[in-house]
mmCIF file of C-alpha atoms in Angstrom:
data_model
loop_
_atom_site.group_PDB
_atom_site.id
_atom_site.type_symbol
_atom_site.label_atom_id
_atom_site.label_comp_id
_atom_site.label_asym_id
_atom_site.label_seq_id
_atom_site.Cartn_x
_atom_site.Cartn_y
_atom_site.Cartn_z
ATOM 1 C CA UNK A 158 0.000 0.000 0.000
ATOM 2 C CA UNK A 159 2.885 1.988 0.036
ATOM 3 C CA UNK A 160 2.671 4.489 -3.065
ATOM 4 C CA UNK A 161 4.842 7.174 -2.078
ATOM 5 C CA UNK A 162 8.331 6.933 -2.600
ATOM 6 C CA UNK A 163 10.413 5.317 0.484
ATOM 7 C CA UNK A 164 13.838 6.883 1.086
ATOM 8 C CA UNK A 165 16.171 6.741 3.999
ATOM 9 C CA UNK A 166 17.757 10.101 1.892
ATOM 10 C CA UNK A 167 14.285 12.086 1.567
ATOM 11 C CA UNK A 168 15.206 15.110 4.084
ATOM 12 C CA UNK A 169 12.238 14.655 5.799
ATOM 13 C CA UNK A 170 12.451 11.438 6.584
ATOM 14 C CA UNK A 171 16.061 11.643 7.698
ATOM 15 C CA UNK A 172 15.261 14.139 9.552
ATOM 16 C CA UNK A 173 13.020 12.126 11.901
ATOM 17 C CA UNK A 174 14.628 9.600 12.017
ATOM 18 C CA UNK A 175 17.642 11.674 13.369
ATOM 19 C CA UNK A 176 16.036 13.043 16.161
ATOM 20 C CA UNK A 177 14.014 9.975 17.073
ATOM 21 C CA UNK A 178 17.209 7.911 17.292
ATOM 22 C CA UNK A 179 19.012 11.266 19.184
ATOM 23 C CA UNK A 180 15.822 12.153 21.207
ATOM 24 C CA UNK A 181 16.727 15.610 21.009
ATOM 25 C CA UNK A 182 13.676 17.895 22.416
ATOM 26 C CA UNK A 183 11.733 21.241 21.106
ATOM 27 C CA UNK A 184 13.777 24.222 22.638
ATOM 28 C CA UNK A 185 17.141 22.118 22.943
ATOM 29 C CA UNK A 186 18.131 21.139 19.150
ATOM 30 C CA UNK A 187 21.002 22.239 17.552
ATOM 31 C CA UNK A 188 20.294 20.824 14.016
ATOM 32 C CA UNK A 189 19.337 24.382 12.775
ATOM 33 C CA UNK A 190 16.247 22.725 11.218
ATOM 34 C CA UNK A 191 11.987 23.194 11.863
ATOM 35 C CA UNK A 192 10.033 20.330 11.217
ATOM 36 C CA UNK A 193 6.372 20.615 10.714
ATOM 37 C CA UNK A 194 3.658 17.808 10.922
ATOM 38 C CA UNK A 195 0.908 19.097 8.752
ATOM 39 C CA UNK A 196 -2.837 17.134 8.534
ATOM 40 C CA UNK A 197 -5.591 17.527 6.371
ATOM 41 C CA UNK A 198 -9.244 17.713 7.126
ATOM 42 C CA UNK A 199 -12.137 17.058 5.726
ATOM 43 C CA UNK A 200 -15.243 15.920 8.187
ATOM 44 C CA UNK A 201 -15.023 12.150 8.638
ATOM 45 C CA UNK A 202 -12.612 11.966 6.452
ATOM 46 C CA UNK A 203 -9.913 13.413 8.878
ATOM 47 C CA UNK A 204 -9.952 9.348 10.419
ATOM 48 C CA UNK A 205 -7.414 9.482 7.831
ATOM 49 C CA UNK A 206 -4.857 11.762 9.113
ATOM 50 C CA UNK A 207 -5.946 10.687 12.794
ATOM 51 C CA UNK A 208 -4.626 6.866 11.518
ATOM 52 C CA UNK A 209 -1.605 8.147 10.401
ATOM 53 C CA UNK A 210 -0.858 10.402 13.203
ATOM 54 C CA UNK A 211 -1.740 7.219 15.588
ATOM 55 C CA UNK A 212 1.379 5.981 13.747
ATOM 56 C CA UNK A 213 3.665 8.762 15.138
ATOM 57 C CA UNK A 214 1.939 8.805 18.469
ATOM 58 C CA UNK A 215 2.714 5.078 18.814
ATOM 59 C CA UNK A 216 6.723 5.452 18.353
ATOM 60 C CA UNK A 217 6.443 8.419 20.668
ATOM 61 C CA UNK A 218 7.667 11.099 18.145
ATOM 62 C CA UNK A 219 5.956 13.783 18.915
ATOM 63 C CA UNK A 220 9.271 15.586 20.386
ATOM 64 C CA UNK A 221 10.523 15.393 17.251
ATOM 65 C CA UNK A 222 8.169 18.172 15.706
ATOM 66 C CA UNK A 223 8.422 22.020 16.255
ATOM 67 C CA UNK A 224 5.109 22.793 15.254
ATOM 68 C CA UNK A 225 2.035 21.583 13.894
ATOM 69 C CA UNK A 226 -0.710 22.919 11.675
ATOM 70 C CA UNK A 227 -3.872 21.389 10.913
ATOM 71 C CA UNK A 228 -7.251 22.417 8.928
ATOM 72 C CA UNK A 229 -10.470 21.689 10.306
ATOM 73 C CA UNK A 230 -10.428 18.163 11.518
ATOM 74 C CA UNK A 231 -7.236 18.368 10.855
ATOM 75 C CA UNK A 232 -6.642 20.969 13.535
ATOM 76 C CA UNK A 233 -8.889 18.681 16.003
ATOM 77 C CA UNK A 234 -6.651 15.667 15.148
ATOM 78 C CA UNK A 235 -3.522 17.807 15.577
ATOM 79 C CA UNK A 236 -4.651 19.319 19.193
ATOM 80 C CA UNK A 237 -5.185 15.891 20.173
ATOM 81 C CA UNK A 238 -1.618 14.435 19.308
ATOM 82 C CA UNK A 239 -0.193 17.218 21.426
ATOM 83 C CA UNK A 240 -2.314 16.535 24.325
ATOM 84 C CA UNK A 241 -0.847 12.397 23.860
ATOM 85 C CA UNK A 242 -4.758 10.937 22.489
ATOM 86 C CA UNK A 243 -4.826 10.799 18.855
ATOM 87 C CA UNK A 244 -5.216 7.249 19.084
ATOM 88 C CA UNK A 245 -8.038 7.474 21.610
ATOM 89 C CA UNK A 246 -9.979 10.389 18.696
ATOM 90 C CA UNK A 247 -8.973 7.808 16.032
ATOM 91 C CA UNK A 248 -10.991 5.195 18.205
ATOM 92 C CA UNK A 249 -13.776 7.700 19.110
ATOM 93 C CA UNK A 250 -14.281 8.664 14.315
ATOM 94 C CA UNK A 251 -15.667 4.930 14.706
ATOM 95 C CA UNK A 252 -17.915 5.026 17.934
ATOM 96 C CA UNK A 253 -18.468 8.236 19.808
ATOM 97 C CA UNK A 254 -18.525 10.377 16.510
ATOM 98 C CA UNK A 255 -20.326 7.985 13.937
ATOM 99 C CA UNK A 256 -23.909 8.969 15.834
ATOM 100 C CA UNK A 257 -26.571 11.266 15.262
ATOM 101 C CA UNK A 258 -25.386 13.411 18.101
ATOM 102 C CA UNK A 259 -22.273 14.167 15.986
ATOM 103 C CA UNK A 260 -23.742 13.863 12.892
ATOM 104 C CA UNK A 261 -27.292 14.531 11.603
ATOM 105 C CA UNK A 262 -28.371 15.691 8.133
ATOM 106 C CA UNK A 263 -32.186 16.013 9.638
ATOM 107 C CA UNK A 264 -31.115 19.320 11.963
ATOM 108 C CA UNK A 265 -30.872 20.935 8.222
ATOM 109 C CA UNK A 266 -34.460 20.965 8.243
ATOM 110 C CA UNK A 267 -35.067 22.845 11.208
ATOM 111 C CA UNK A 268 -32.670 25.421 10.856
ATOM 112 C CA UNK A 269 -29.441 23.637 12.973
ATOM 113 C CA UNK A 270 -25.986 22.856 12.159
ATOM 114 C CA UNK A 271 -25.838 19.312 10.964
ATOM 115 C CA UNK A 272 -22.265 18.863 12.049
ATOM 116 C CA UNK A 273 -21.866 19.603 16.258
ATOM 117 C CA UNK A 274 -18.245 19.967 16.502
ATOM 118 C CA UNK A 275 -18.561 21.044 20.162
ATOM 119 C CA UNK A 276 -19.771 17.712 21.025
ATOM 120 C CA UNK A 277 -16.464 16.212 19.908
ATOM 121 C CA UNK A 278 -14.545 18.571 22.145
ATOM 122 C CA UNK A 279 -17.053 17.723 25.381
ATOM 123 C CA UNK A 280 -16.682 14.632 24.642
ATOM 124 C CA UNK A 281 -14.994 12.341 27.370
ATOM 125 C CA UNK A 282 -14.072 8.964 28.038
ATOM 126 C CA UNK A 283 -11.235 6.139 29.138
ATOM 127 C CA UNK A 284 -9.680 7.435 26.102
ATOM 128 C CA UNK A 285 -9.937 11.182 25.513
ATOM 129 C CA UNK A 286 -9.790 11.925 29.076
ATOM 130 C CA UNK A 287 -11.342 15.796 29.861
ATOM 131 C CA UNK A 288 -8.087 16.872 30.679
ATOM 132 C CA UNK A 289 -6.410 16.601 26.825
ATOM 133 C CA UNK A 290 -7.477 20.187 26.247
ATOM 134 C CA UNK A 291 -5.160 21.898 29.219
ATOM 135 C CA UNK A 292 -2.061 19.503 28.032
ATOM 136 C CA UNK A 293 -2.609 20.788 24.003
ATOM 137 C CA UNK A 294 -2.659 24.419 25.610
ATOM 138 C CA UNK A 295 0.353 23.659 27.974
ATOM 139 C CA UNK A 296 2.653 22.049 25.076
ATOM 140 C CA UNK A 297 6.180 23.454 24.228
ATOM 141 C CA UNK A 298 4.907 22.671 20.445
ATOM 142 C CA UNK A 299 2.918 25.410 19.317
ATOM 143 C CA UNK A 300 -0.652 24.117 17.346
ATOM 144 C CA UNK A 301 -1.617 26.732 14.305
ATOM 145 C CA UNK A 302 -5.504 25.877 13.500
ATOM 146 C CA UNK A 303 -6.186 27.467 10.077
ATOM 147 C CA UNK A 304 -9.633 28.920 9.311
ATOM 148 C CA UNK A 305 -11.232 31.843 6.193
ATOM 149 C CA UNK A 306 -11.509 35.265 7.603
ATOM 150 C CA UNK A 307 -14.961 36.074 6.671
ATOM 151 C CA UNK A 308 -14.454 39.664 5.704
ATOM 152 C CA UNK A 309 -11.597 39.433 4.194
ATOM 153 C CA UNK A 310 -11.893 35.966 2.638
ATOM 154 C CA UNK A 311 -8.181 35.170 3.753
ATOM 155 C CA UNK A 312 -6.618 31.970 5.464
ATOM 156 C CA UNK A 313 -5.512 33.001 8.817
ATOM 157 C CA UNK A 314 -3.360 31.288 11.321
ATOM 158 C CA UNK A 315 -5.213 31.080 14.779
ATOM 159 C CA UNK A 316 -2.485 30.472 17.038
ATOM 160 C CA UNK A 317 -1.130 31.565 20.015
ATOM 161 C CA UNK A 318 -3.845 29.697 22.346
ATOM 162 C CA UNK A 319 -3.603 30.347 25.713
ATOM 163 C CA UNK A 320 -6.587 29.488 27.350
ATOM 164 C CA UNK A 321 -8.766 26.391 26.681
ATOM 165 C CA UNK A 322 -11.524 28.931 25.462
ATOM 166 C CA UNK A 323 -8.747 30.083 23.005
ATOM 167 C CA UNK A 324 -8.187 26.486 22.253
ATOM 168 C CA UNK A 325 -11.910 25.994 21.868
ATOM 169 C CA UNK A 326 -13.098 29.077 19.866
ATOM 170 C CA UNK A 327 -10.113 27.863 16.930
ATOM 171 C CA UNK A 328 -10.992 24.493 16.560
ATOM 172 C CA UNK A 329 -14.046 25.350 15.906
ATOM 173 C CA UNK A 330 -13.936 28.436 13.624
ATOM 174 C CA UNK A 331 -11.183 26.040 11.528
ATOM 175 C CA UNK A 332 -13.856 23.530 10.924
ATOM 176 C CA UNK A 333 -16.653 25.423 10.791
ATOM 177 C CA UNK A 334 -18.233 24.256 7.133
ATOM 178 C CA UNK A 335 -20.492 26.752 5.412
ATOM 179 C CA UNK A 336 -23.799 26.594 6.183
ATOM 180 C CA UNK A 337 -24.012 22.489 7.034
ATOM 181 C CA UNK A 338 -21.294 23.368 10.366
ATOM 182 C CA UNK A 339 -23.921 26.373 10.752
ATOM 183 C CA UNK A 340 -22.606 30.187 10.592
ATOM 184 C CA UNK A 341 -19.345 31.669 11.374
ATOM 185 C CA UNK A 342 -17.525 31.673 14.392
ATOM 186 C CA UNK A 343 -16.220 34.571 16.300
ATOM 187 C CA UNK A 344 -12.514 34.531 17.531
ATOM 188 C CA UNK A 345 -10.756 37.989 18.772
ATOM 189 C CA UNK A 346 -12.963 40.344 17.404
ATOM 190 C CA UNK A 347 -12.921 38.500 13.699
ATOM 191 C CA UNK A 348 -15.461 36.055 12.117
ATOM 192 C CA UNK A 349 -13.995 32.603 10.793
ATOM 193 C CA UNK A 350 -14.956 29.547 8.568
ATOM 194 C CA UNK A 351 -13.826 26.583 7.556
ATOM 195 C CA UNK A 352 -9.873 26.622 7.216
ATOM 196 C CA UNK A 353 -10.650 23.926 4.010
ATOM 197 C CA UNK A 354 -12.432 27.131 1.869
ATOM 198 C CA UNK A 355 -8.376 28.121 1.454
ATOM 199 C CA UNK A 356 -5.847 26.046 2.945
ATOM 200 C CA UNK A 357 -7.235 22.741 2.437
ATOM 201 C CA UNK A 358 -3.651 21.128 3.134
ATOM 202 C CA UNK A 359 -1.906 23.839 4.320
ATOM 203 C CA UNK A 360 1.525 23.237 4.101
ATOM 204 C CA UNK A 361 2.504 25.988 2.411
ATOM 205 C CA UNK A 362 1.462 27.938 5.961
ATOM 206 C CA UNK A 363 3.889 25.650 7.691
ATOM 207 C CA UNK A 364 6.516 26.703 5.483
ATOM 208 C CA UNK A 365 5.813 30.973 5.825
ATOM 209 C CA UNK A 366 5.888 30.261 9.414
ATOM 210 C CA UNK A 367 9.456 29.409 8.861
ATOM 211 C CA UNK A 368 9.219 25.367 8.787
ATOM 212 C CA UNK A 369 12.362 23.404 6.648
ATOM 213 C CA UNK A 370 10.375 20.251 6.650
ATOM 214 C CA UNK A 371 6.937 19.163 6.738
ATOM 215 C CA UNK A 372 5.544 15.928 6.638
ATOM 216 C CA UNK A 373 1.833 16.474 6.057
ATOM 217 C CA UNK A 374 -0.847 13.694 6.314
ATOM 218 C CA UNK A 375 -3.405 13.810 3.749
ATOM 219 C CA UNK A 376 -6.896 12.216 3.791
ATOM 220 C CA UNK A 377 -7.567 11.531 0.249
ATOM 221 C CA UNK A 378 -6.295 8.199 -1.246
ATOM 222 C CA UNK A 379 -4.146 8.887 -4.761
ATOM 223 C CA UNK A 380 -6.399 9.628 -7.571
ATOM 224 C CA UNK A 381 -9.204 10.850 -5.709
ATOM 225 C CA UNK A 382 -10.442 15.045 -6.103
ATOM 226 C CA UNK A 383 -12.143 17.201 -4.618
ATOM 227 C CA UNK A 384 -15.951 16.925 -5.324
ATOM 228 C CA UNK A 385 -18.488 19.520 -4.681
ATOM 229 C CA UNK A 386 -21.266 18.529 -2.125
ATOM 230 C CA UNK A 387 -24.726 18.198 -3.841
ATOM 231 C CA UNK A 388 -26.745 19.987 -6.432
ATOM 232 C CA UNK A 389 -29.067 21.229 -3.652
ATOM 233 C CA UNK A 390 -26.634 21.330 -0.770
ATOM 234 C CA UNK A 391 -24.346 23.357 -3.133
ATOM 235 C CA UNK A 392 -26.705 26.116 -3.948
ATOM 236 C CA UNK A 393 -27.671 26.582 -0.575
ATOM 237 C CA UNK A 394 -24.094 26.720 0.501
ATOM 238 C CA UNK A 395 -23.415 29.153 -2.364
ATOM 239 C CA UNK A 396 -26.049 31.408 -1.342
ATOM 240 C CA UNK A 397 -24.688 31.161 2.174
ATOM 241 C CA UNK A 398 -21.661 32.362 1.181
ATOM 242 C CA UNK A 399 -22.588 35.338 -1.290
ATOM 243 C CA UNK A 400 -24.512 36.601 1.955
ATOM 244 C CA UNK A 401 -21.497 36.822 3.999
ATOM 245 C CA UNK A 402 -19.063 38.119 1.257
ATOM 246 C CA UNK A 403 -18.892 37.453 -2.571
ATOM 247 C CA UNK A 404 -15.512 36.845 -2.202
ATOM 248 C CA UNK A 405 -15.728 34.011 -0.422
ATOM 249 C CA UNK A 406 -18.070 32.647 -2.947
ATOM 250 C CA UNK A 407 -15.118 33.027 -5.242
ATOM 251 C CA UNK A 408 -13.192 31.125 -2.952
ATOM 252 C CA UNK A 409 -15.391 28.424 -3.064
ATOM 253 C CA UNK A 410 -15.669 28.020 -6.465
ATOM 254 C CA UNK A 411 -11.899 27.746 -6.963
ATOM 255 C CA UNK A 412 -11.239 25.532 -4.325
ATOM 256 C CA UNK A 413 -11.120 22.122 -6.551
ATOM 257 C CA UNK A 414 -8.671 23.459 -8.973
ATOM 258 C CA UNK A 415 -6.386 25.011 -5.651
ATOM 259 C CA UNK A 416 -6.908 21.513 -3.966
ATOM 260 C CA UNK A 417 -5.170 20.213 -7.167
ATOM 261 C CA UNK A 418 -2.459 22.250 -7.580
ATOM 262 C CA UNK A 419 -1.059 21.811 -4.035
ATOM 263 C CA UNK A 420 -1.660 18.130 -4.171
ATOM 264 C CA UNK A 421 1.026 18.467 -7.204
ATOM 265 C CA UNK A 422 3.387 20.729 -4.928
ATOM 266 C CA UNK A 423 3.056 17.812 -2.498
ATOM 267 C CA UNK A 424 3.525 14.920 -4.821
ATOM 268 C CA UNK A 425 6.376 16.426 -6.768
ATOM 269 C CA UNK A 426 8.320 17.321 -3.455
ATOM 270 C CA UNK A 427 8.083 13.894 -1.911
ATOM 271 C CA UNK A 428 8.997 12.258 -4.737
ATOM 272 C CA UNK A 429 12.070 14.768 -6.078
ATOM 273 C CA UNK A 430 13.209 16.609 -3.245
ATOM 274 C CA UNK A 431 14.956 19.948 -4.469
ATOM 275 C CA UNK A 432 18.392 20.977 -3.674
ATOM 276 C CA UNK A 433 17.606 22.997 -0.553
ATOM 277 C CA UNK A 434 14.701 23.805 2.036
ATOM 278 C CA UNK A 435 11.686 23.572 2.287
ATOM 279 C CA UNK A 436 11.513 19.942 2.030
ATOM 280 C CA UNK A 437 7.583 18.772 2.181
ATOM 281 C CA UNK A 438 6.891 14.534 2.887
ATOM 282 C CA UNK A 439 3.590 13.838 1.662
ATOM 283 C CA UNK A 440 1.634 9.975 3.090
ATOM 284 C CA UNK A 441 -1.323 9.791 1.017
ATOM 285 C CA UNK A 442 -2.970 6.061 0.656
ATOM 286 C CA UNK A 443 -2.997 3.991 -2.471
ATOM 287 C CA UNK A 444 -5.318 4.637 -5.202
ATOM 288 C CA UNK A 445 -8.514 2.310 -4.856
ATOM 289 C CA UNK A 446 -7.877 3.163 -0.785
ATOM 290 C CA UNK A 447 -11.342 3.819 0.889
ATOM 291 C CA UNK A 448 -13.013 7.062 -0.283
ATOM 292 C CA UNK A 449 -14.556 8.490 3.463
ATOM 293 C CA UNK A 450 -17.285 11.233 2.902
ATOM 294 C CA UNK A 451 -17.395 14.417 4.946
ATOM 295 C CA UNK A 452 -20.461 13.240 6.961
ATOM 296 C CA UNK A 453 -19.308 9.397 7.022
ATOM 297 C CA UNK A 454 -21.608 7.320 9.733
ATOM 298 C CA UNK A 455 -20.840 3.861 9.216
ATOM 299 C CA UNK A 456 -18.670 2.759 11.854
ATOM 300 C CA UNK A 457 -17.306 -0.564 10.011
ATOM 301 C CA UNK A 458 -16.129 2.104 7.294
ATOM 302 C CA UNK A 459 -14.665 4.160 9.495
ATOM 303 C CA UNK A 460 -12.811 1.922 11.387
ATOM 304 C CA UNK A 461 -11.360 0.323 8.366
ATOM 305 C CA UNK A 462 -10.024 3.530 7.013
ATOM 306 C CA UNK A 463 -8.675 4.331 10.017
ATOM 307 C CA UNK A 464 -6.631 1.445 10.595
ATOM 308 C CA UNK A 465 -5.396 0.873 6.984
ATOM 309 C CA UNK A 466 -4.255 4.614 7.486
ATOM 310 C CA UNK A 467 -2.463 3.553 10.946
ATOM 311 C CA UNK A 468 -1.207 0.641 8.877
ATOM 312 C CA UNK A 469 0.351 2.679 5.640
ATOM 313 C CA UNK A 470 2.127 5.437 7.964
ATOM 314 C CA UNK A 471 3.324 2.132 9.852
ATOM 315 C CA UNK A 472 5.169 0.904 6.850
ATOM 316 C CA UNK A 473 6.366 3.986 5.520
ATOM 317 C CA UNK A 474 7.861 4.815 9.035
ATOM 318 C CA UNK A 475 9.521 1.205 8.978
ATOM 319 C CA UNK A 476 10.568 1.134 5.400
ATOM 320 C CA UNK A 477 12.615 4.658 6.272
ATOM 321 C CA UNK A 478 14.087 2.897 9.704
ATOM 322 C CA UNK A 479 11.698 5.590 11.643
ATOM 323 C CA UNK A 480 11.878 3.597 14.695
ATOM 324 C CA UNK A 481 10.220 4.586 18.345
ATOM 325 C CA UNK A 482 12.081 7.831 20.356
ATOM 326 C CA UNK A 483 15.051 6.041 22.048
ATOM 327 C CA UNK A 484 14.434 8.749 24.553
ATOM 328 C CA UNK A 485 10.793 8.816 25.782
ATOM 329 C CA UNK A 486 9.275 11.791 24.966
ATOM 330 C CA UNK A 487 9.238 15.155 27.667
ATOM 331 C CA UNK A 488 6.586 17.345 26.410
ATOM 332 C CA UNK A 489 4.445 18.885 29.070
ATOM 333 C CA UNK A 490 1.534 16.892 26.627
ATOM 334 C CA UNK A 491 3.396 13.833 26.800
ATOM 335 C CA UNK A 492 4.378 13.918 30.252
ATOM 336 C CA UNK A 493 1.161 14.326 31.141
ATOM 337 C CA UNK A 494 -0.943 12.269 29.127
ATOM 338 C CA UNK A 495 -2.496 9.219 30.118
ATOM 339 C CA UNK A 496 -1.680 5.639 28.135
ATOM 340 C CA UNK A 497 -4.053 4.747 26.088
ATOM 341 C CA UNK A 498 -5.118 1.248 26.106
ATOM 342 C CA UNK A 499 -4.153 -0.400 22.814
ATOM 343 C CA UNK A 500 -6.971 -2.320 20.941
ATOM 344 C CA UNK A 501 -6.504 -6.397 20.654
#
């Protein structure tokens, strides 16, 4: 299932596995290097980059990043790697969040959001313990949510969370979808949407906030584009949006073609590094790999995608001799973070 190309030599990749074998820690390296872990969203579909990121969390590697930047559940899967649960959200796509509590087209009718992303961050159990916010806040890795300035129809970088109610109001203005998340969200004075309307994989942000290397986790297997929602859904949505500011109408309309083009970036970067930084990794699953919609409720679907995911960053992190932190890992998340119990 491995379809991106495997090399010990790919900076990235030597790059962890330097400082996984060295154990050297955010705030003490001397390598002169920033290494970004960057995840895609998508609804349901960000199982995906929650599998893969289970991969990293696993070999306790989470030291080995200086920052990490995630789009709408994206940015929910990234706060929960630094607070030491992805595994326990990649666990909770397949049961806690495949419901109608989560997830319920019928609220449309009515006049509510469909998608209740503030369920997923009240959400607690033996695995994403109530706690995980305060370690995500706490961590010596700084998390960058990205989400559309409404008025100015701009990706912007909501970062600098100091407060769980910081923490809170950016996760959910980066995943706030257009009309079907319900409207925008207000964070410091600004209204946000969905980070996806712009920076769908954004890790062209990680690189202007000064990374050398990113290795970004994307949710859609190889072959696979971006689709509009449907016929109905998508004039409402457009309507929505024209409301709010015709610009971000235009945004929406080009968002396809943009996805495209920085799929491209990706793929040509992973597979012919260029002579100097920034170096981008890109794990992406094997065309034919499952296809996970937005609003995704089957649980046996979700759990399979999930796991090949887990699986395919797996071998890719074996195949490049990426093994677990010979030092364990000191983050205040780490430290603090309960074990999950692994699945038989």
């Amino acid at each position: 299932m491995i379809v991106c190309p495997v090399s010990e030599s790919h900076p990235v990749l030597a790059l962890l596995r330097e400082r996984a074998t060295h154990g050297r820690r955010p705030g003490a390296r001397a390598d002169g290097h920033r290494l970004a872990l960057v995840l895609e969203g998508g609804g349901m579909r960000g199982v995906v980059s929650a599998g893969m990121a289970s991969a990293l969390e696993r070999r306790r590697l989470l030291d080995c990043f200086d920052l990490v930047v995630g789009t709408s559940a994206g940015a929910l899967n990234a706060a929960a790697f630094l607070a030491g649960v992805v595994e326990g959200c990649l666990a909770a796509y397949h049961a806690s969040f495949a419901t109608r509590r989560f997830i319920n087209p019928y609220r449309l009718l009515i006049g509510r959001a469909a998608i209740d992303v503030a369920f997923t961050l009240d959400h607690a159990d033996e695995r994403l313990d109530a706690a995980r916010h305060s370690r995500t806040v706490a961590s010596r890795i700084p998390l960058h949510c990205i989400a559309v300035d409404v008025d100015t129809a701009l990706a912007g970088d909501l970062t600098d969370l100091r407060s769980e109610e910081d923490l809170r109001c950016a996760l959910l203005a980066s995943s706030r979808m257009p009309w079907i998340g319900g409207g925008p969200v207000e964070f410091r004075g600004r209204r946000w949407l969905d980070g996806g309307l712009a920076e769908a994989i954004p890790h062209q942000v990680a690189v202007r906030l000064g990374a050398t290397h990113a290795l970004v986790l994307m949710t859609r297997p190889l072959g696979v584009s971006r689709t509009p929602p449907p016929r109905l859904a998508n004039r409402i949505i457009e309507r929505r949006l024209r409301r709010l500011n015709p610009a971000l109408l235009e945004l929406y309309h080009r968002r396809a073609s943009d996805y495209e083009t920085v799929v491209g970036e990706i793929a040509a970067a992973t597979s012919e590094p260029g002579p100097g930084a920034p170096f981008v990794y890109g794990l992406r699953l094997a065309r034919g790999g499952p296809e996970v919609g937005q609003l995704e409720r089957r649980p046996a679907v979700l759990e399979a995608a999930g796991q090949l995911a887990l699986e395919h960053a797996a071998a890719v992190l074996d195949a490049a001799g990426i093994a677990a932190t010979s030092v364990a890992a000191t983050s205040v998340a780490a430290t603090a973070a309960p074990t999950p119990p692994r699945r038989a």
